[in-house]
CSV table of C-alpha atoms and ligand atoms in Angstrom, one decimal:
chain,number,residue,atom,x,y,z
A,251,UNK,CA,0.0,0.0,0.0
A,252,UNK,CA,1.3,3.4,-0.9
A,253,UNK,CA,0.7,5.1,2.4
A,254,UNK,CA,2.1,8.4,1.2
A,255,UNK,CA,-0.3,8.6,-1.8
A,256,UNK,CA,-3.2,7.6,0.5
A,257,UNK,CA,-2.4,10.3,3.0
A,258,UNK,CA,-1.8,13.0,0.4
A,259,UNK,CA,-5.2,12.3,-1.4
A,260,UNK,CA,-7.0,11.9,1.9
A,261,UNK,CA,-5.8,15.2,3.1
A,262,UNK,CA,-7.0,16.8,-0.2
A,263,UNK,CA,-10.4,15.3,0.0
A,264,UNK,CA,-10.8,16.0,3.7
A,265,UNK,CA,-10.3,19.7,2.7
A,266,UNK,CA,-13.2,19.6,0.5
A,267,UNK,CA,-11.6,18.6,-3.0
A,268,UNK,CA,-14.2,16.9,-5.2
A,269,UNK,CA,-13.9,15.3,-8.6
A,270,UNK,CA,-16.3,15.8,-11.4
A,271,UNK,CA,-18.2,14.2,-14.1
A,272,UNK,CA,-16.1,14.3,-17.4
A,273,UNK,CA,-17.6,15.4,-20.6
A,274,UNK,CA,-15.6,12.7,-22.4
A,275,UNK,CA,-17.6,10.1,-20.6
A,276,UNK,CA,-20.8,11.7,-21.8
A,277,UNK,CA,-19.4,11.6,-25.4
A,278,UNK,CA,-18.3,8.1,-25.5
A,279,UNK,CA,-19.9,5.7,-22.9
A,280,UNK,CA,-22.6,4.7,-25.3
A,281,UNK,CA,-20.1,2.9,-27.4
A,282,UNK,CA,-19.9,0.2,-24.8
A,283,UNK,CA,-22.5,-2.6,-24.5
A,284,UNK,CA,-24.5,-2.2,-21.3
A,285,UNK,CA,-22.9,-4.5,-18.7
A,286,UNK,CA,-19.9,-4.4,-16.3
A,287,UNK,CA,-17.9,-1.2,-16.0
A,288,UNK,CA,-14.8,-0.3,-14.1
A,289,UNK,CA,-13.5,3.0,-13.1
A,290,UNK,CA,-10.0,3.3,-11.9
A,291,UNK,CA,-9.0,6.2,-9.5
A,292,UNK,CA,-12.6,7.2,-9.2
A,293,UNK,CA,-12.2,9.9,-6.7
A,294,UNK,CA,-15.6,11.0,-5.3
A,295,UNK,CA,-17.4,8.8,-7.7
A,296,UNK,CA,-19.2,11.1,-10.2
A,297,UNK,CA,-18.3,9.2,-13.3
A,298,UNK,CA,-19.1,5.8,-11.6
A,299,UNK,CA,-22.5,7.2,-10.4
A,300,UNK,CA,-23.3,8.4,-14.0
A,301,UNK,CA,-22.5,4.9,-15.4
A,302,UNK,CA,-24.7,3.2,-12.7
A,303,UNK,CA,-27.5,5.7,-13.5
A,304,UNK,CA,-27.1,4.6,-17.2
A,305,UNK,CA,-27.5,1.0,-16.2
A,306,UNK,CA,-24.0,-0.3,-15.9
A,307,UNK,CA,-22.9,-2.6,-13.0
A,308,UNK,CA,-20.1,-0.6,-11.7
A,309,UNK,CA,-16.8,-1.4,-9.8
A,310,UNK,CA,-14.9,1.7,-8.9
A,311,UNK,CA,-11.5,1.8,-7.2
A,312,UNK,CA,-9.5,4.5,-5.4
A,313,UNK,CA,-6.8,4.6,-2.8
A,314,UNK,CA,-8.5,7.4,-0.8
A,315,UNK,CA,-10.9,6.0,1.8
A,316,UNK,CA,-12.1,9.6,2.4
A,317,UNK,CA,-13.1,10.0,-1.3
A,318,UNK,CA,-14.7,6.5,-1.3
A,319,UNK,CA,-16.8,7.4,1.7
A,320,UNK,CA,-18.1,10.5,-0.1
A,321,UNK,CA,-18.8,8.4,-3.2
A,322,UNK,CA,-20.6,5.7,-1.2
A,323,UNK,CA,-22.8,8.3,0.6
A,324,UNK,CA,-23.9,9.9,-2.6
A,325,UNK,CA,-24.6,6.6,-4.3
A,326,UNK,CA,-26.7,5.6,-1.3
A,327,UNK,CA,-28.6,8.8,-1.4
A,328,UNK,CA,-29.3,8.1,-5.0
A,329,UNK,CA,-30.3,4.5,-4.3
A,330,UNK,CA,-27.6,3.2,-6.6
A,331,UNK,CA,-25.7,-0.1,-5.9
A,332,UNK,CA,-22.1,0.5,-6.8
A,333,UNK,CA,-19.1,-1.6,-5.7
A,334,UNK,CA,-16.7,1.0,-4.4
A,335,UNK,CA,-13.3,-0.4,-3.5
A,336,UNK,CA,-10.6,1.2,-1.4
A,337,UNK,CA,-7.3,-0.1,-2.9
A,338,UNK,CA,-3.9,0.7,-4.2
A,339,UNK,CA,-3.9,0.2,-8.0
A,340,UNK,CA,-0.2,-0.6,-7.8
A,341,UNK,CA,-1.3,-3.8,-6.2
A,342,UNK,CA,-4.9,-4.4,-7.0
A,343,UNK,CA,-5.4,-7.3,-9.5
A,344,UNK,CA,-7.9,-6.5,-12.2
A,345,UNK,CA,-10.4,-9.2,-13.2
A,346,UNK,CA,-9.6,-10.6,-16.7
A,347,UNK,CA,-11.9,-10.5,-19.7
A,348,UNK,CA,-14.6,-9.2,-17.5
A,349,UNK,CA,-15.5,-5.6,-18.3
A,350,UNK,CA,-17.6,-4.0,-21.1
A,351,UNK,CA,-16.2,-0.6,-20.2
A,352,UNK,CA,-13.2,0.6,-18.4
A,353,UNK,CA,-12.7,4.3,-17.7
A,354,UNK,CA,-9.7,6.2,-16.3
A,355,UNK,CA,-9.6,10.0,-15.8
A,356,UNK,CA,-6.7,12.1,-14.7
A,357,UNK,CA,-4.7,9.2,-13.2
A,358,UNK,CA,-1.6,7.8,-15.1
A,359,UNK,CA,-0.2,4.4,-14.1
A,360,UNK,CA,1.6,3.0,-17.0
A,361,UNK,CA,2.0,-0.5,-15.4
A,362,UNK,CA,-1.8,-0.7,-15.6
A,363,UNK,CA,-2.0,-0.7,-19.4
A,364,UNK,CA,-1.6,-4.4,-19.9
A,365,UNK,CA,-4.0,-5.4,-17.0
A,366,UNK,CA,-6.5,-2.9,-18.4
A,367,UNK,CA,-6.4,-4.5,-21.8
A,368,UNK,CA,-6.8,-7.9,-20.2
A,369,UNK,CA,-9.7,-6.8,-18.1
A,370,UNK,CA,-11.8,-5.9,-21.1
A,371,UNK,CA,-14.0,-8.4,-22.7
A,372,UNK,CA,-13.7,-8.8,-26.4
A,373,UNK,CA,-15.5,-5.8,-27.9
A,374,UNK,CA,-15.1,-3.8,-24.6
A,375,UNK,CA,-14.3,-0.2,-24.7
A,376,UNK,CA,-11.6,1.8,-22.9
A,377,UNK,CA,-11.9,5.5,-22.3
A,378,UNK,CA,-8.7,7.0,-20.9
A,379,UNK,CA,-8.0,10.7,-20.5
A,380,UNK,CA,-5.3,12.5,-18.6
A,381,UNK,CA,-2.8,15.3,-18.7
A,382,UNK,CA,0.2,15.4,-21.1
A,383,UNK,CA,3.5,17.2,-21.1
A,384,UNK,CA,1.9,20.5,-22.0
A,385,UNK,CA,0.4,20.6,-18.6
A,386,UNK,CA,3.8,21.8,-17.4
A,387,UNK,CA,3.0,25.1,-19.1
A,388,UNK,CA,0.0,25.5,-16.8
A,389,UNK,CA,1.4,23.8,-13.6
A,390,UNK,CA,5.2,24.1,-13.7
A,391,UNK,CA,5.4,22.0,-10.3
A,392,UNK,CA,3.4,19.0,-11.7
A,393,UNK,CA,5.4,15.8,-11.5
A,394,UNK,CA,6.4,15.1,-15.1
A,395,UNK,CA,6.4,11.3,-14.4
A,396,UNK,CA,2.7,11.6,-14.3
A,397,UNK,CA,2.3,13.3,-17.7
A,398,UNK,CA,1.8,11.6,-21.0
A,399,UNK,CA,4.3,12.0,-23.9
A,400,UNK,CA,2.9,12.9,-27.3
A,401,UNK,CA,1.0,9.9,-28.7
A,402,UNK,CA,1.7,7.8,-25.6
A,403,UNK,CA,-1.8,6.5,-25.0
A,404,UNK,CA,-1.7,5.1,-28.7
A,405,UNK,CA,1.4,3.2,-27.8
A,406,UNK,CA,0.2,2.1,-24.4
A,407,UNK,CA,-3.0,0.7,-25.9
A,408,UNK,CA,-1.7,-0.3,-29.3
A,409,UNK,CA,-3.5,-3.7,-28.9
A,410,UNK,CA,-6.9,-1.9,-28.9
A,411,UNK,CA,-8.6,-0.6,-32.1
A,412,UNK,CA,-8.6,3.2,-31.9
A,413,UNK,CA,-12.1,4.7,-31.9
A,414,UNK,CA,-11.0,8.2,-31.1
A,415,UNK,CA,-7.8,10.0,-30.2
A,416,UNK,CA,-7.1,13.6,-29.5
A,417,UNK,CA,-4.6,15.8,-27.8
A,418,UNK,CA,-6.2,19.1,-26.8
A,419,UNK,CA,-3.3,21.3,-25.6
A,420,UNK,CA,-2.6,19.7,-22.1
A,421,UNK,CA,-5.1,16.7,-22.2
A,422,UNK,CA,-4.9,13.5,-24.2
A,423,UNK,CA,-7.8,11.4,-24.7
A,424,UNK,CA,-8.0,7.7,-26.1
A,425,UNK,CA,-11.1,5.7,-26.8
A,426,UNK,CA,-10.5,2.2,-28.0
A,427,UNK,CA,-12.2,-1.2,-28.4
A,428,UNK,CA,-10.6,-4.6,-27.8
A,429,UNK,CA,-10.8,-6.7,-30.9
B,1335,SAM,C1,-6.5,13.7,-10.1
B,1335,SAM,S1,-7.6,12.6,-9.2
B,1335,SAM,C2,-8.7,12.1,-10.4
B,1335,SAM,C3,-9.9,11.5,-9.9
B,1335,SAM,C4,-11.0,11.2,-11.0
B,1335,SAM,N1,-10.6,10.1,-11.8
B,1335,SAM,C5,-11.4,12.5,-11.8
B,1335,SAM,O1,-10.8,12.6,-12.9
B,1335,SAM,O2,-12.0,13.3,-11.4
B,1335,SAM,C6,-6.5,11.2,-9.0
B,1335,SAM,C7,-7.1,10.1,-8.2
B,1335,SAM,O3,-6.2,9.0,-8.1
B,1335,SAM,C8,-6.3,8.4,-6.8
B,1335,SAM,N2,-5.0,7.6,-6.7
B,1335,SAM,C9,-3.7,8.1,-6.6
B,1335,SAM,N3,-2.9,7.1,-6.5
B,1335,SAM,C10,-3.6,5.9,-6.5
B,1335,SAM,C11,-3.2,4.6,-6.3
B,1335,SAM,N4,-2.0,4.2,-6.2
B,1335,SAM,N5,-4.3,3.6,-6.3
B,1335,SAM,C12,-5.6,4.0,-6.5
B,1335,SAM,N6,-5.9,5.3,-6.6
B,1335,SAM,C13,-5.0,6.3,-6.6
B,1335,SAM,C14,-6.4,9.6,-5.9
B,1335,SAM,O4,-7.0,9.1,-4.7
B,1335,SAM,C15,-7.4,10.4,-6.7
B,1335,SAM,O5,-8.7,10.2,-6.3
């Protein structure tokens, strides 16, 4: 367990930081067949909740128990049954050939690329969006290890069929399907 990461994120969430629903999810979620969905690094759960409202059976993982508590409470208020999991994604084993949809927003962990591809069912869809190197022009103190190189999502997910790829200044977005 990466205690430093958990503490850092817990502190941020305890001070009121909240994640948000991403427009890229609204744009592309419908490309996946309705079924099981996984959100990695789900924060306070807005994207997982959206998917559950659309009828997906959702697993959602984050290292921050503070964020997951917020997410669980929100889901409960909305009467949604979402499997929120507190876990360190450096150690969490993803189920194989299981998900119709996997989504990752603003969390870069390159070692997860192969497990993510394996976790998708054939025909399953991946939506991955996070910051690229241009983010340093906006936040000079951002750790460059967590920023994508140009075209990197295309290389990390070369085993998927590309449905959509864009780099909009500091954000790169990949949408692909497992053949
Ligand atoms: C920038 S936030 C993004 C949250 C959400 N995906 C969004 O885009 O709104 C990064 C998230 O990654 C989580 N995180 C960081 N390291 C992690 C790890 N090793 N395992 C699981 N989650 C982690 C943090 O707790 C935080 O919720």
